[in-house]
Amino acid sequence: LSHISEYPGGGTYIRCIRKTVKLNQGQVLVHPGELYHKGVDITSGVRSLIVCFMDGFDPQIFDESQSCDQDADWEAQRVYTYSKSADTDDF
């Protein structure tokens, strides 16, 4: 909902890939809830978003990452922002 220029910081940190994903306005991030993930703090401004939970299937995906894998340097330095013109996701 918010434009990426309205707030510094933010994004969704996904521990098993050790990346913070930032999306542009209008983009959607879909992932299994079994993966450890968290919202990264914004440092100012307002970030408005919509969160949706769905259930009913077992994706058989197991997150083997551990809390020791969660390093602040990964959150701060490995940020991937996807442009609207991107044809592929580079994970």
Coordinates of N, CA and C in Angstrom, one line a residue:
L1 N 0.8 -1.2 0.0 CA 0.0 0.0 0.0 C 0.9 1.3 0.0
S2 N 1.9 1.3 0.8 CA 2.8 2.4 0.9 C 3.9 2.4 -0.3
H3 N 4.2 3.5 -0.8 CA 5.3 3.6 -1.7 C 6.6 3.4 -1.0
I4 N 7.6 2.7 -1.6 CA 8.8 2.4 -1.0 C 9.6 3.7 -0.5
S5 N 9.3 4.8 -1.1 CA 10.0 6.0 -0.8 C 9.4 6.7 0.5
E6 N 8.3 6.2 1.0 CA 7.7 6.8 2.1 C 8.3 6.4 3.5
Y7 N 9.2 5.4 3.5 CA 9.8 4.9 4.7 C 11.2 4.3 4.4
P8 N 12.2 4.6 5.2 CA 13.4 3.9 5.1 C 13.4 2.6 6.0
G9 N 14.1 1.6 5.5 CA 14.1 0.3 6.2 C 13.0 -0.5 5.7
G10 N 12.5 -1.4 6.6 CA 11.4 -2.3 6.2 C 11.8 -3.4 5.4
G11 N 10.8 -4.2 5.0 CA 11.0 -5.4 4.2 C 10.6 -6.6 5.1
T12 N 10.8 -7.8 4.5 CA 10.5 -9.1 5.1 C 11.8 -9.9 5.1
Y13 N 12.3 -10.2 6.3 CA 13.5 -11.0 6.4 C 13.1 -12.5 6.4
I14 N 13.7 -13.3 5.6 CA 13.4 -14.7 5.5 C 14.7 -15.4 5.8
R15 N 14.7 -16.1 7.0 CA 15.9 -16.6 7.6 C 16.6 -17.7 6.7
C16 N 15.8 -18.6 6.2 CA 16.4 -19.7 5.5 C 17.2 -19.3 4.2
I17 N 16.9 -18.2 3.6 CA 17.6 -17.7 2.5 C 18.5 -16.5 2.9
R18 N 18.4 -16.1 4.1 CA 19.3 -15.0 4.7 C 19.2 -13.8 3.8
K19 N 17.9 -13.4 3.5 CA 17.7 -12.2 2.7 C 16.5 -11.4 3.2
T20 N 16.6 -10.1 3.1 CA 15.5 -9.3 3.4 C 14.9 -8.9 2.0
V21 N 13.6 -9.1 1.8 CA 13.0 -8.8 0.6 C 12.1 -7.6 0.7
K22 N 12.4 -6.6 -0.1 CA 11.6 -5.4 -0.1 C 10.9 -5.3 -1.5
L23 N 9.6 -5.1 -1.4 CA 8.8 -5.0 -2.6 C 8.4 -3.6 -2.9
N24 N 8.1 -3.3 -4.2 CA 7.6 -2.0 -4.6 C 6.1 -2.0 -4.4
Q25 N 5.5 -0.8 -4.4 CA 4.1 -0.7 -4.2 C 3.3 -1.5 -5.3
G26 N 2.4 -2.3 -4.8 CA 1.6 -3.1 -5.7 C 2.1 -4.6 -5.8
Q27 N 3.3 -4.9 -5.3 CA 3.8 -6.2 -5.4 C 3.4 -7.1 -4.3
V28 N 3.4 -8.4 -4.4 CA 3.0 -9.3 -3.4 C 4.1 -10.3 -3.1
L29 N 4.3 -10.6 -1.8 CA 5.2 -11.7 -1.4 C 4.4 -12.8 -0.9
V30 N 4.5 -14.0 -1.5 CA 3.8 -15.2 -1.0 C 4.8 -16.3 -0.6
H31 N 4.6 -16.8 0.6 CA 5.6 -17.8 1.0 C 4.8 -18.7 2.1
P32 N 5.3 -19.9 2.2 CA 4.7 -20.8 3.3 C 5.0 -20.2 4.7
G33 N 4.0 -20.3 5.5 CA 4.1 -19.7 6.8 C 5.1 -20.5 7.7
E34 N 5.5 -21.7 7.2 CA 6.4 -22.6 8.0 C 7.8 -22.0 7.9
L35 N 8.1 -21.1 7.0 CA 9.4 -20.5 6.9 C 9.5 -19.4 7.9
Y36 N 10.6 -19.3 8.7 CA 10.8 -18.3 9.7 C 10.9 -17.0 8.9
H37 N 10.1 -16.0 9.3 CA 10.1 -14.7 8.6 C 9.7 -13.6 9.6
K38 N 10.1 -12.4 9.4 CA 9.7 -11.3 10.2 C 9.8 -10.0 9.5
G39 N 9.0 -9.1 9.9 CA 9.0 -7.7 9.4 C 10.2 -7.0 9.9
V40 N 11.0 -6.3 9.0 CA 12.2 -5.6 9.4 C 11.7 -4.2 9.8
D41 N 12.2 -3.6 10.9 CA 11.8 -2.3 11.4 C 12.0 -1.2 10.3
I42 N 11.1 -0.3 10.3 CA 11.3 1.0 9.5 C 11.9 2.0 10.5
T43 N 12.7 2.9 10.0 CA 13.3 3.9 10.8 C 12.6 5.2 10.9
S44 N 11.7 5.5 10.0 CA 10.8 6.7 10.1 C 9.7 6.5 9.1
G45 N 8.7 7.3 9.1 CA 7.6 7.3 8.2 C 6.6 6.2 8.6
V46 N 5.7 5.9 7.7 CA 4.6 4.9 7.9 C 4.7 3.9 6.8
R47 N 4.6 2.6 7.1 CA 4.5 1.5 6.2 C 3.2 0.9 6.3
S48 N 2.3 1.0 5.4 CA 1.0 0.4 5.4 C 1.0 -0.9 4.5
L49 N 0.5 -2.0 5.0 CA 0.5 -3.2 4.2 C -0.7 -4.0 4.6
I50 N -1.0 -5.0 3.8 CA -2.0 -6.0 4.0 C -1.4 -7.4 4.2
V51 N -1.8 -8.1 5.3 CA -1.3 -9.4 5.5 C -2.5 -10.4 5.4
C52 N -2.3 -11.5 4.8 CA -3.3 -12.5 4.6 C -2.8 -13.9 4.9
F53 N -3.5 -14.6 5.7 CA -3.2 -16.0 6.1 C -4.1 -16.9 5.4
M54 N -3.6 -18.0 4.8 CA -4.4 -19.0 4.2 C -4.0 -20.4 4.8
D55 N -4.9 -21.3 4.9 CA -4.6 -22.6 5.4 C -5.4 -23.7 4.5
G56 N -5.0 -24.9 4.7 CA -5.8 -25.9 4.0 C -4.9 -26.8 3.2
F57 N -3.6 -26.6 3.2 CA -2.7 -27.5 2.5 C -1.4 -27.7 3.2
D58 N -0.8 -28.8 3.0 CA 0.5 -29.1 3.7 C 1.6 -29.1 2.6
P59 N 2.4 -28.0 2.5 CA 3.3 -27.9 1.4 C 4.6 -28.8 1.6
Q60 N 4.7 -29.5 2.8 CA 5.9 -30.3 3.0 C 7.2 -29.6 2.9
I61 N 7.2 -28.3 3.3 CA 8.4 -27.5 3.3 C 8.8 -27.3 4.8
F62 N 10.1 -27.6 5.0 CA 10.6 -27.6 6.4 C 11.7 -26.5 6.4
D63 N 11.6 -25.6 7.4 CA 12.7 -24.6 7.5 C 13.7 -25.1 8.5
E64 N 14.9 -25.5 8.0 CA 15.9 -26.0 8.9 C 16.9 -24.9 9.4
S65 N 16.6 -23.7 9.1 CA 17.4 -22.6 9.6 C 17.3 -22.5 11.1
Q66 N 18.3 -22.0 11.8 CA 18.3 -21.9 13.2 C 18.5 -20.4 13.6
S67 N 18.2 -20.1 14.9 CA 18.3 -18.7 15.3 C 19.7 -18.2 15.2
C68 N 20.7 -19.1 15.2 CA 22.1 -18.6 15.1 C 22.4 -18.1 13.7
D69 N 21.5 -18.5 12.7 CA 21.6 -18.0 11.3 C 21.1 -16.6 11.2
Q70 N 20.5 -16.1 12.2 CA 19.8 -14.8 12.1 C 20.8 -13.8 12.5
D71 N 21.6 -13.2 11.6 CA 22.6 -12.3 12.0 C 22.2 -10.9 11.5
A72 N 22.3 -9.9 12.3 CA 21.9 -8.5 12.0 C 22.6 -8.0 10.7
D73 N 23.8 -8.5 10.4 CA 24.4 -8.1 9.2 C 23.7 -8.5 8.0
W74 N 23.1 -9.7 8.0 CA 22.3 -10.2 6.9 C 21.1 -9.3 6.7
E75 N 20.4 -9.0 7.8 CA 19.3 -8.1 7.6 C 19.6 -6.7 7.1
A76 N 20.7 -6.2 7.5 CA 21.1 -4.8 7.1 C 21.7 -4.8 5.7
Q77 N 22.4 -5.8 5.3 CA 23.2 -5.7 4.1 C 22.7 -6.5 2.9
R78 N 21.9 -7.5 3.1 CA 21.4 -8.3 2.0 C 19.9 -8.0 1.7
V79 N 19.7 -6.9 1.1 CA 18.3 -6.4 0.8 C 18.1 -6.5 -0.7
Y80 N 17.0 -7.2 -1.1 CA 16.7 -7.3 -2.5 C 15.4 -6.6 -2.7
T81 N 15.4 -5.6 -3.6 CA 14.2 -4.9 -4.0 C 13.9 -5.3 -5.4
Y82 N 12.6 -5.8 -5.6 CA 12.2 -6.2 -6.9 C 11.5 -5.1 -7.7
S83 N 12.0 -4.8 -8.9 CA 11.3 -3.8 -9.7 C 10.1 -4.4 -10.4
K84 N 9.2 -3.5 -10.8 CA 8.0 -4.0 -11.5 C 8.4 -4.6 -12.9
S85 N 9.5 -4.3 -13.4 CA 9.9 -4.8 -14.7 C 10.7 -6.1 -14.6
A86 N 11.0 -6.6 -13.4 CA 11.8 -7.8 -13.2 C 11.0 -9.0 -13.8
D87 N 11.7 -9.8 -14.6 CA 11.1 -11.0 -15.2 C 11.2 -12.2 -14.3
T88 N 12.3 -12.2 -13.6 CA 12.6 -13.4 -12.7 C 12.9 -13.0 -11.3
D89 N 12.7 -13.8 -10.4 CA 13.2 -13.6 -9.0 C 14.5 -14.3 -8.8
D90 N 15.5 -13.6 -8.3 CA 16.8 -14.1 -8.1 C 17.0 -14.5 -6.7
F91 N 16.5 -15.7 -6.3 CA 16.8 -16.2 -5.0 C 17.9 -17.2 -5.1

